[in-house]
Coordinates of C-alpha atoms in Angstrom, one line a residue:
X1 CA -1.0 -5.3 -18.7
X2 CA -2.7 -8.5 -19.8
X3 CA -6.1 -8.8 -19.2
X4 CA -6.2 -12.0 -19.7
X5 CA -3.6 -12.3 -16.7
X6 CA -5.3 -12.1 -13.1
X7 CA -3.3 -12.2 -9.8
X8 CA -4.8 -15.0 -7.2
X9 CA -3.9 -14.9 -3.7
X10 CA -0.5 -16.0 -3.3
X11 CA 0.8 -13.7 -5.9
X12 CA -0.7 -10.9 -4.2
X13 CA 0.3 -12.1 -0.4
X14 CA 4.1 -12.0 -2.1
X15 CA 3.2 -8.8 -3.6
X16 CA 2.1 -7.5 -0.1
X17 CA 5.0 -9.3 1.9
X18 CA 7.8 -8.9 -1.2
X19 CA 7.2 -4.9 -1.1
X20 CA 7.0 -4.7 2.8
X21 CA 10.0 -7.0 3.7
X22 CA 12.4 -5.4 1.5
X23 CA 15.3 -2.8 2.3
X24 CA 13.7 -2.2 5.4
X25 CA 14.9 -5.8 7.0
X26 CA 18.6 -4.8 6.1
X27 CA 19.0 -1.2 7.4
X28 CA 16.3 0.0 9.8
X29 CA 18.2 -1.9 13.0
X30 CA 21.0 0.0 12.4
X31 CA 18.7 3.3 11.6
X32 CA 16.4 2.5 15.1
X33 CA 19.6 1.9 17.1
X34 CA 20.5 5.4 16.7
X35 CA 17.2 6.9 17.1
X36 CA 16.2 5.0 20.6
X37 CA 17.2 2.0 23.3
X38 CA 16.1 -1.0 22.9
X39 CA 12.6 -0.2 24.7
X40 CA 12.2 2.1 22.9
X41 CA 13.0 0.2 19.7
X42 CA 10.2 -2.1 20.9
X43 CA 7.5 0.1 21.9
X44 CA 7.6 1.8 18.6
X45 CA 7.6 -1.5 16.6
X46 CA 4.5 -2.6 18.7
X47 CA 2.9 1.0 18.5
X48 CA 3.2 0.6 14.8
X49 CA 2.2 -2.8 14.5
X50 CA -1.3 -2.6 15.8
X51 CA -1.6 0.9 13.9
X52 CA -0.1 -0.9 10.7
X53 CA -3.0 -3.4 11.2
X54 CA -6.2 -1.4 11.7
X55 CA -5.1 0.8 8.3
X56 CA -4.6 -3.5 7.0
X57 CA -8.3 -3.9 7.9
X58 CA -9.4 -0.5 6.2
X59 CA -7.6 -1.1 2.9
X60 CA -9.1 -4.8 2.7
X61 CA -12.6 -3.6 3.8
X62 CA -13.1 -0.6 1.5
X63 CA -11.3 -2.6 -1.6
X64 CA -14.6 -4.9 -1.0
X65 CA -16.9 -2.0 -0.3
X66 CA -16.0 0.1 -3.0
X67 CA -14.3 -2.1 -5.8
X68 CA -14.4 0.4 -8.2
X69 CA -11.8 2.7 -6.1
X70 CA -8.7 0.9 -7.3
X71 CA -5.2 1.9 -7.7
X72 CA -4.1 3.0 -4.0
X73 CA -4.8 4.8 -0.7
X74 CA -4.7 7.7 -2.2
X75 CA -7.8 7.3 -4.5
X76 CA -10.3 8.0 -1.6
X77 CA -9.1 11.7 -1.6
X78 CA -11.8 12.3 -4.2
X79 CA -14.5 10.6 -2.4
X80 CA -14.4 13.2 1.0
X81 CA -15.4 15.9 -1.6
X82 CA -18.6 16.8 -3.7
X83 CA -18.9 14.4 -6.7
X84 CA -17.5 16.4 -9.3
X85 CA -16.5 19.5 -8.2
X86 CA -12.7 20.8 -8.2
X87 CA -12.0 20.0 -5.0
X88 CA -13.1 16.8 -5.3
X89 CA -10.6 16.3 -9.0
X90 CA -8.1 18.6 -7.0
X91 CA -7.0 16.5 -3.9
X92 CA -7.5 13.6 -5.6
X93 CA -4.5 14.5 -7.7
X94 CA -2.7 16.1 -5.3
X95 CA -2.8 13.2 -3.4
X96 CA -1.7 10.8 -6.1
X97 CA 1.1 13.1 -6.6
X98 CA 2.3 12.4 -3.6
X99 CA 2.0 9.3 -2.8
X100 CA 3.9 8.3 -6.3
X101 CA 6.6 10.4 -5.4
X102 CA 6.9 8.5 -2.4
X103 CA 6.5 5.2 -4.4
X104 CA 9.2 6.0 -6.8
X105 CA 11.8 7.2 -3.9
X106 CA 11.2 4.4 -1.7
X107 CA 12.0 2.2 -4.7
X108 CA 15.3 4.1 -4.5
X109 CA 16.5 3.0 -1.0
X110 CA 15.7 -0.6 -2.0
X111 CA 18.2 -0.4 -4.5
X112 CA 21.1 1.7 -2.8
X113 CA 20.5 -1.4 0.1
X114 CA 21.3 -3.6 -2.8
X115 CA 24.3 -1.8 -3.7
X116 CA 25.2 -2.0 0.0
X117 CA 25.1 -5.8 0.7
X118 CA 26.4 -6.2 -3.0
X119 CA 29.6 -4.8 -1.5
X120 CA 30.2 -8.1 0.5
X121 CA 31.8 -9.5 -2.6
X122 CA 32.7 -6.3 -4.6
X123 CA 34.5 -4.1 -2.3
X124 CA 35.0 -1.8 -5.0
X125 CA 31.8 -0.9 -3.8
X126 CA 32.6 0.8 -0.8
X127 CA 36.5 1.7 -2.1
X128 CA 36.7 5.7 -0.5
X129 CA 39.9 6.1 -3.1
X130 CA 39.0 9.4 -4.8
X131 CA 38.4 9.5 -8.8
X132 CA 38.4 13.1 -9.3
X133 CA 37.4 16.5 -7.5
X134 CA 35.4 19.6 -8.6
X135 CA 35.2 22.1 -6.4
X136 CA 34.0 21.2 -3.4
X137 CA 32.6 17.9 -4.7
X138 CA 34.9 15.0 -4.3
X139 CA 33.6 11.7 -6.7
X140 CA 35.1 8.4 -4.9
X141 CA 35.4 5.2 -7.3
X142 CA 33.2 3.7 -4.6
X143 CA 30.1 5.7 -4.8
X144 CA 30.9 6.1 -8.8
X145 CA 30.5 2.1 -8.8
X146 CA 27.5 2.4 -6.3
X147 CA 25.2 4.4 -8.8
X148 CA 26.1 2.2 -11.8
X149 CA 25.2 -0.8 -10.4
X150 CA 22.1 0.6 -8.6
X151 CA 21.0 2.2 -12.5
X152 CA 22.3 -1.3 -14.2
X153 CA 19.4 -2.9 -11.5
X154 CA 16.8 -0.3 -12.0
X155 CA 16.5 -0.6 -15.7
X156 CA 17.3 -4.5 -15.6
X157 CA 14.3 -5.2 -14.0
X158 CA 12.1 -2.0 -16.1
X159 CA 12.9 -4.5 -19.3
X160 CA 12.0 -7.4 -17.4
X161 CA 8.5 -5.6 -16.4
X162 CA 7.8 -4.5 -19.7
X163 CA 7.6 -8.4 -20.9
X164 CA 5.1 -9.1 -19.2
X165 CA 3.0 -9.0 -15.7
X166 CA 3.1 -12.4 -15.2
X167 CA 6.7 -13.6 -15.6
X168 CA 7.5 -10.3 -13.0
X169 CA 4.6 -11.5 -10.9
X170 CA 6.3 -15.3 -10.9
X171 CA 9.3 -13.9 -10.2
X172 CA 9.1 -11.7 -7.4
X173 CA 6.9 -14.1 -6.0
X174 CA 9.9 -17.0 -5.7
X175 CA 12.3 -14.3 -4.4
X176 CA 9.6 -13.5 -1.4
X177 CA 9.4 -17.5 -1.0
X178 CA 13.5 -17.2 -0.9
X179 CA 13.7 -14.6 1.4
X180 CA 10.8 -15.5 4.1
X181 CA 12.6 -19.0 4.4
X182 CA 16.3 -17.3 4.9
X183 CA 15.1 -14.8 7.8
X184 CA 13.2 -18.2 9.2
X185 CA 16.9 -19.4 9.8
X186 CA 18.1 -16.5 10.5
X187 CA 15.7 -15.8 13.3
X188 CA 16.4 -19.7 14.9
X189 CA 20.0 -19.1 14.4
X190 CA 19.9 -15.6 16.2
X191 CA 17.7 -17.0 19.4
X192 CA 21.4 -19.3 20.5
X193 CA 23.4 -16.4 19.6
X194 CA 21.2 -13.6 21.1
X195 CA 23.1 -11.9 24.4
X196 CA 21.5 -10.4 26.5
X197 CA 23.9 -7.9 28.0
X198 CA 23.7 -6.2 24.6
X199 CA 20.3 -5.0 25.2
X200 CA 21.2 -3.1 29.0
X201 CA 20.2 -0.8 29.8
X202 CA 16.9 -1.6 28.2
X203 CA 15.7 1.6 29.1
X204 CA 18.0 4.9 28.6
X205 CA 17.9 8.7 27.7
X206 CA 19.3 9.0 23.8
X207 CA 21.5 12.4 23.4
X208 CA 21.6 14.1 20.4
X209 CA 24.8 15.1 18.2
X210 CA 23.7 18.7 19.4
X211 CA 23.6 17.6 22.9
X212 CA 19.9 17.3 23.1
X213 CA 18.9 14.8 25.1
X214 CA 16.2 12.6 24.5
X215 CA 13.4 11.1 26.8
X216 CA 11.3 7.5 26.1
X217 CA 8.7 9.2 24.7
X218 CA 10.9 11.6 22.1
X219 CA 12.6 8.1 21.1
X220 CA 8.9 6.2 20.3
X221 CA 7.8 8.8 18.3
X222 CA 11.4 9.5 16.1
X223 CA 11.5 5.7 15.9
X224 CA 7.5 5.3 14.8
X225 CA 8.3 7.1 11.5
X226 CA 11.2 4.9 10.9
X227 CA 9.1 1.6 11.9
X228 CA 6.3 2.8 9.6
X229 CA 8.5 2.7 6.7
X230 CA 9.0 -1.2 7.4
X231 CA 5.5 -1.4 6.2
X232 CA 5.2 0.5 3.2
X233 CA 3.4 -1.5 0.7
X234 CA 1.1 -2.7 3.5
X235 CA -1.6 -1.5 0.6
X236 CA 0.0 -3.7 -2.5
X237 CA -3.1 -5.9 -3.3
X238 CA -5.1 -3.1 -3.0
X239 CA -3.0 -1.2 -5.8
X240 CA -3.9 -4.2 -7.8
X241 CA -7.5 -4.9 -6.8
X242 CA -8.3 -4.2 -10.4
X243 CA -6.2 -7.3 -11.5
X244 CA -7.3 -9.5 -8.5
X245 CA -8.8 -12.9 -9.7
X246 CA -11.4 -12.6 -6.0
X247 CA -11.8 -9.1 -4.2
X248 CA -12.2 -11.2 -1.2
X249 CA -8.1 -11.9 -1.7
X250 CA -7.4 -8.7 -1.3
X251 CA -8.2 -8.5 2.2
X252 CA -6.6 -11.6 3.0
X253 CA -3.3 -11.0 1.0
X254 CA -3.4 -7.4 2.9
X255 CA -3.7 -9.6 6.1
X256 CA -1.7 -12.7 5.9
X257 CA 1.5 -10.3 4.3
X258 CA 1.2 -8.1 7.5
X259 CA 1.6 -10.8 9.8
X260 CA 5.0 -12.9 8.1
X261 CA 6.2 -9.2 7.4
X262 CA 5.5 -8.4 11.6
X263 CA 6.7 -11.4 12.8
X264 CA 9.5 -11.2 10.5
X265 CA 10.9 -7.6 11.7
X266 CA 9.8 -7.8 15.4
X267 CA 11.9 -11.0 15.5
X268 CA 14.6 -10.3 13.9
X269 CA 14.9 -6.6 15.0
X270 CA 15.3 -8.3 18.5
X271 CA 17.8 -10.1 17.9
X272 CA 20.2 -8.4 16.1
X273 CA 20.0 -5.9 19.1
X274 CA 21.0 -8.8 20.8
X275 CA 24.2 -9.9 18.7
X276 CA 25.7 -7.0 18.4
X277 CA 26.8 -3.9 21.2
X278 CA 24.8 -1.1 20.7
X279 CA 28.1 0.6 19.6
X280 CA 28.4 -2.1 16.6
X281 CA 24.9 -1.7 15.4
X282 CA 25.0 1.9 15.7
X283 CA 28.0 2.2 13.4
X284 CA 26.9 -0.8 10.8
X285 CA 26.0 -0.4 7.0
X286 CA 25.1 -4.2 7.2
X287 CA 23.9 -4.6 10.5
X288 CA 22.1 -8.5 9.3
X289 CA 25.4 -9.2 8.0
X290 CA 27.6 -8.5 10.8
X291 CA 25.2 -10.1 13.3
X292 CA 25.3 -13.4 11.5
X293 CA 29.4 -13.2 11.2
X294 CA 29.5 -13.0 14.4
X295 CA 28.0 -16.6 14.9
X296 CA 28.9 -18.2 11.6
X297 CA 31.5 -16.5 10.7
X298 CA 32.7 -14.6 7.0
X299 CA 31.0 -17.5 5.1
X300 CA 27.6 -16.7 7.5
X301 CA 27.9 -13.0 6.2
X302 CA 28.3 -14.6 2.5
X303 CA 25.3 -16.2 2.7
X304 CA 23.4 -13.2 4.1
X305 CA 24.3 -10.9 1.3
X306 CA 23.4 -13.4 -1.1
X307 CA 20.0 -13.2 0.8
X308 CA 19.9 -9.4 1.2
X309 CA 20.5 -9.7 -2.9
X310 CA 17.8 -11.9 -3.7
X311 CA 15.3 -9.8 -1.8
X312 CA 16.5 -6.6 -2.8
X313 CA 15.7 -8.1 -6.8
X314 CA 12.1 -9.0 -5.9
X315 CA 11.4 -6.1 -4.0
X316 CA 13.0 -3.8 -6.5
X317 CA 10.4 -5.9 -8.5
X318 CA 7.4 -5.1 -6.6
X319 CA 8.0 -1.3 -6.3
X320 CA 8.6 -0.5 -9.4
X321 CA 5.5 -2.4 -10.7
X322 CA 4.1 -0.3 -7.5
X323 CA 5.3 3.4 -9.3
X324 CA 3.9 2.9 -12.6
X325 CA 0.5 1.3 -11.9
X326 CA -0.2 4.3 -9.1
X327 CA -0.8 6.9 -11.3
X328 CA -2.2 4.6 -14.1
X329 CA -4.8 4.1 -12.3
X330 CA -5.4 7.1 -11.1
X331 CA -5.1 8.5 -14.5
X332 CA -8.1 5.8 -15.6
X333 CA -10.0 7.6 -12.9
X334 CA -9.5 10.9 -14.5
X335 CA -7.3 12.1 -11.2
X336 CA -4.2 12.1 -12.9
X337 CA -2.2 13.2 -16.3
X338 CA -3.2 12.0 -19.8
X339 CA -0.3 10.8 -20.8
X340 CA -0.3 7.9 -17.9
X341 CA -3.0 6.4 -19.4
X342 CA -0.7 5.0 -22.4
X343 CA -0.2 1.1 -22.2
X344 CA 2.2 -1.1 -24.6
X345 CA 0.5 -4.3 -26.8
X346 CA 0.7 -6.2 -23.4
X347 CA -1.1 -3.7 -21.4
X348 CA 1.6 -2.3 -19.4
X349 CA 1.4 1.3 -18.9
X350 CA 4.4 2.5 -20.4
X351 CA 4.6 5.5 -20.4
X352 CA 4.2 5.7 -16.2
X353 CA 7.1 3.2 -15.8
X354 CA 9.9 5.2 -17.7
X355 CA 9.2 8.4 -16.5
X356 CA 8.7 6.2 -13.0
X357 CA 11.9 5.1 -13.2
X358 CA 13.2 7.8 -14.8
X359 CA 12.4 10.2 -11.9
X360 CA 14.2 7.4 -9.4
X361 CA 17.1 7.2 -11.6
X362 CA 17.7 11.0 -10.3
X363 CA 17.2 10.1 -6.9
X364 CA 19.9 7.6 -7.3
X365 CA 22.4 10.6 -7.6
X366 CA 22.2 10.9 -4.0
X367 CA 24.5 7.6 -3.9
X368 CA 27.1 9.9 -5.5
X369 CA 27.7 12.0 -2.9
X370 CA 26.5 10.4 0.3
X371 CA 27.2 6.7 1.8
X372 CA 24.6 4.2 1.8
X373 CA 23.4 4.3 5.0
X374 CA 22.9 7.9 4.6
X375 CA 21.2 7.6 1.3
X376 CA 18.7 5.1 2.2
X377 CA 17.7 7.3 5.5
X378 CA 17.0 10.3 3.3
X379 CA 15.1 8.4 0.8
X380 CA 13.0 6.5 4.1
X381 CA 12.0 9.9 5.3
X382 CA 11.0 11.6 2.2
X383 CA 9.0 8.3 0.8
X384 CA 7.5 7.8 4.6
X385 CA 5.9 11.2 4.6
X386 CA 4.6 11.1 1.3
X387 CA 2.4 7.8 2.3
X388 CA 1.3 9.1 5.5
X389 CA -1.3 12.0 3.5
X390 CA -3.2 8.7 1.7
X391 CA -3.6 6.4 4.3
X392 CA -5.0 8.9 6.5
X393 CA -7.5 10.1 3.9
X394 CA -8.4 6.3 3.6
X395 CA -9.0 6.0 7.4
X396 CA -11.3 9.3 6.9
X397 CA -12.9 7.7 4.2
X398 CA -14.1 4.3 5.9
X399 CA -15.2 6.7 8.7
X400 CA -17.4 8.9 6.6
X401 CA -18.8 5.3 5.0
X402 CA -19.5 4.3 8.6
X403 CA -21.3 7.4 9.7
X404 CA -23.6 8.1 6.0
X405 CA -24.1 4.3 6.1
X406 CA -23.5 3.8 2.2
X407 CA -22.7 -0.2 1.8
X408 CA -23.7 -1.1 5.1
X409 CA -26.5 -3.3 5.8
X410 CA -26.3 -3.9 9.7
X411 CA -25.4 -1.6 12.5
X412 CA -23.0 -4.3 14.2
X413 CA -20.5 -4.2 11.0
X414 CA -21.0 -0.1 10.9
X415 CA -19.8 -0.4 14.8
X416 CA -16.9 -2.6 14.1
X417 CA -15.3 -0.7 11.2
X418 CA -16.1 2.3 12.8
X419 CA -13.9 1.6 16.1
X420 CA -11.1 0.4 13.1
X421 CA -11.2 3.2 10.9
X422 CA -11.5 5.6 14.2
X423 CA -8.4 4.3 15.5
X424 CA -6.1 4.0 12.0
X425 CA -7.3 7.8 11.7
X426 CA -5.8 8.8 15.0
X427 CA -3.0 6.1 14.8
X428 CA -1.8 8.2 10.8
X429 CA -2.4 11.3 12.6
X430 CA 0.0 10.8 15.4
X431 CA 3.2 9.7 12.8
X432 CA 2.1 13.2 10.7
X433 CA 2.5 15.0 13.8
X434 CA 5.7 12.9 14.9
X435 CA 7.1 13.2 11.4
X436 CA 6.6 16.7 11.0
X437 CA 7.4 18.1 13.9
X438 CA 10.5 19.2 13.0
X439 CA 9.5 22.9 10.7
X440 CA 12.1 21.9 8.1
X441 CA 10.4 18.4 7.5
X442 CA 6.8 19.8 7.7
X443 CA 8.0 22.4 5.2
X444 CA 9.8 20.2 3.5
X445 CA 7.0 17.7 2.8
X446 CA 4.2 20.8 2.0
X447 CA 6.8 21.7 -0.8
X448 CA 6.5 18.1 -2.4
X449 CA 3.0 17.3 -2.4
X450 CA 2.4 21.4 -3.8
X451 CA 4.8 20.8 -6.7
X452 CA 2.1 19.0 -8.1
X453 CA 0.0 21.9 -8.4
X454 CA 1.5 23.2 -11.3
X455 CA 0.4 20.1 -13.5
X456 CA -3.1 20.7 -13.0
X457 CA -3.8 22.3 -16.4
X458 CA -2.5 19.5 -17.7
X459 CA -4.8 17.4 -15.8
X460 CA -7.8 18.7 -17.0
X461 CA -6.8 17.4 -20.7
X462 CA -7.6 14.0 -19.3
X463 CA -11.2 13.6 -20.6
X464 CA -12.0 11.6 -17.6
X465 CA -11.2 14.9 -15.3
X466 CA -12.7 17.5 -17.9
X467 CA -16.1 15.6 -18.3
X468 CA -16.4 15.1 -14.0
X469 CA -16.3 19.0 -13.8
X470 CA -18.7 19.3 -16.6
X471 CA -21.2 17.2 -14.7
X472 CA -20.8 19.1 -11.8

């Protein structure tokens, strides 16, 4: 990318804001209502919150601390190693691996949510009229349409990145603007139209489709994984600390973008529980649609998807500058393959953003066979897990600076980010545990970050990674 081209602080707040509040916004009330009441809906948002912030503080701290780290969470894996040794090169890769797979499929579920609110004025979208059968595999012209216009957005805006950082930076930071203004309205239009018989009872037992039922506690933790999603991308600036005009606006893009993205989804997750019956919400593959229809009417639900468009194209933006600047850096740390380190004439690394996108393209097969909703919950989960490894290693990390004392210069400061990092290490460890718990999912998301493993050959062609085990 440009060098010439740095990204100030409001570029890097939309960056932070534009990747958080993205698909997330659209789907997850109908997602949460499934998983828990409305208490429970609440408590997990507020559980997450506060956890969402202290990993906030960590990623703007050590982007100050250790400026040269740059490129992700996922960089620090190195660091809780010997300098130089294999296990240091090792889970440094291995955790890159992962936590670009989970860049690359979360980018997917942005766009399916497109394809979903697109629908509102091309029904085709969502036409269940069969094109042809193979087997057991039945194609309907609906999901045929779904994953065309899902690929025609994908490689739209790969063509639009590869112009340039800064028109892709300008523009995903007026579709933020955009969308932080609609959801403003949306949130004063939903506090006259909020009932509250829709919430009762606040508190309740959830039963499973097996029959299982479900306690308070059960509900918080399913619904913590779920929330967490919401704030993937909570580490954007830091991705791009390397292209940051002030480190210092790191931390405070990090910051400022986690509270308009909290404020934003605590509000208006409220009060769509409130406009629409549990049953409704439940049931809904638009559930910010059908809530504001049910005030303003079809021309309210127009308006919405036009909305849920706009945000969907800067976020789209945002994640898939995400995918292909992950393992770029990484790769310019010598923790990831060779090949990533290939840029075009205006620095962006090319070869990283096809096979990015080229990798989510596959993904985007799941639309084929599955309807949105169901889509965008398998992509949540998979992405979600994958993100959870890094920023508990970063957590780990701040606390291993805290207790060797490397950067610090007074004990009050070591105190402070010691209490933070203490309590983003045990906040990440709790949603691994919650998100794993399930043997199928644990084994599921071992398989995944492993798969990297057979790359690592490859990896030590990077000079960067041959010359650190050298120097061991």
């Amino acid at each position: 990318m440009n060098s010439k081209y740095k990204l100030g602080f409001w570029i890097l707040t939309a960056l932070v804001t534009g990747n958080m509040v993205g698909s997330g916004i659209f789907m997850l009330p109908s997602s949460l209502a499934k998983l828990a009441s409305p208490g429970g809906v609440l408590a997990a948002w507020g559980i997450t919150g506060f956890g969402v912030l202290m990993l906030a503080l960590v990623f703007g701290n050590l982007a100050i601390r250790k400026p040269e780290l740059t490129g992700g969470p996922q960089i620090y894996a190195k660091e809780l190693f010997r300098p130089g040794s294999i296990a240091s090169l090792l889970s440094g890769f291995m955790s890159s691996w992962g936590y670009w797979i989970g860049n690359f499929a979360g980018n997917v579920a942005i766009i399916t949510t497109f394809a979903g609110y697109l629908s509102a004025f091309f029904p085709i979208l969502t036409n269940q009229a069969e094109l042809f059968s193979i087997g057991s595999f039945t194609l309907k012209i609906g999901n045929a349409m779904t994953f065309i216009v899902s690929s025609i957005l994908l490689w739209g805006i790969h063509f639009i990145i590869l112009k340039g950082l800064e028109g892709a930076g300008k523009l995903n930071f007026l579709a933020t603007a955009t969308k932080v203004l609609g959801f403003m309205i949306f949130i004063i239009v939903g506090i006259f139209a909020f009932q509250k018989a829709n919430i009762l009872p606040f508190v309740a037992p959830k039963t499973t489709d097996e029959g299982e039922i479900i306690g308070m506690y059960g509900q918080i933790s399913s619904a913590a994984v779920t929330t967490l999603w919401a704030f993937i991308g909570i580490e954007s600036a830091m991705v791009f600390a390397s292209r940051a005009k002030k480190p210092a606006d790191v931390k405070r893009a990090t910051i400022l973008g986690l509270i308009i993205s909290l404020a934003i989804y605590i509000g208006i997750s409220t009060l769509v529980m409130g406009m629409l019956s549990p049953e409704q919400l439940m049931n809904s593959g638009k559930p910010l649609s059908e809530a504001i229809e049910s005030v303003a009417g079809p021309i309210g639900g127009k308006l919405l998807a036009v909305l849920a468009c706009v945000s969907m194209i800067g976020s789209t933006i945002g994640w898939v500058l995400l995918s292909a600047e992950v393992p770029h850096q990484a790769a310019k740390q010598g923790l990831f393959l060779p090949a990533f380190l290939q840029e075009n004439k205006k620095g962006i690394p090319v070869f990283s953003l096809v096979l990015s996108n080229g990798l989510a393209q596959l993904f985007l097969f799941s639309t084929i066979s599955s309807s949105i909703s169901e889509a965008f919950n398998f992509v949540i989960f998979i992405a979600t897990l994958a993100y959870l490894i890094p920023y508990f290693i970063s957590a780990v990390f701040q606390v291993k600076l805290v207790f060797t004392g490397e950067t610090y210069n007074t004990m009050s400061s070591r105190v402070i980010d010691g209490v933070i990092g203490a309590l983003a290490t045990l906040y990440s460890l709790w949603v691994i545990i919650a998100g794993t718990a399930d043997l199928k999912t644990f084994m599921f998301g071992v398989v995944l970050l492993a798969s990297g493993i057979v790359f690592y050959k490859q990896l030590l062609k990077n000079p960067l990674a041959a010359q650190s085990i050298k120097q061991k």
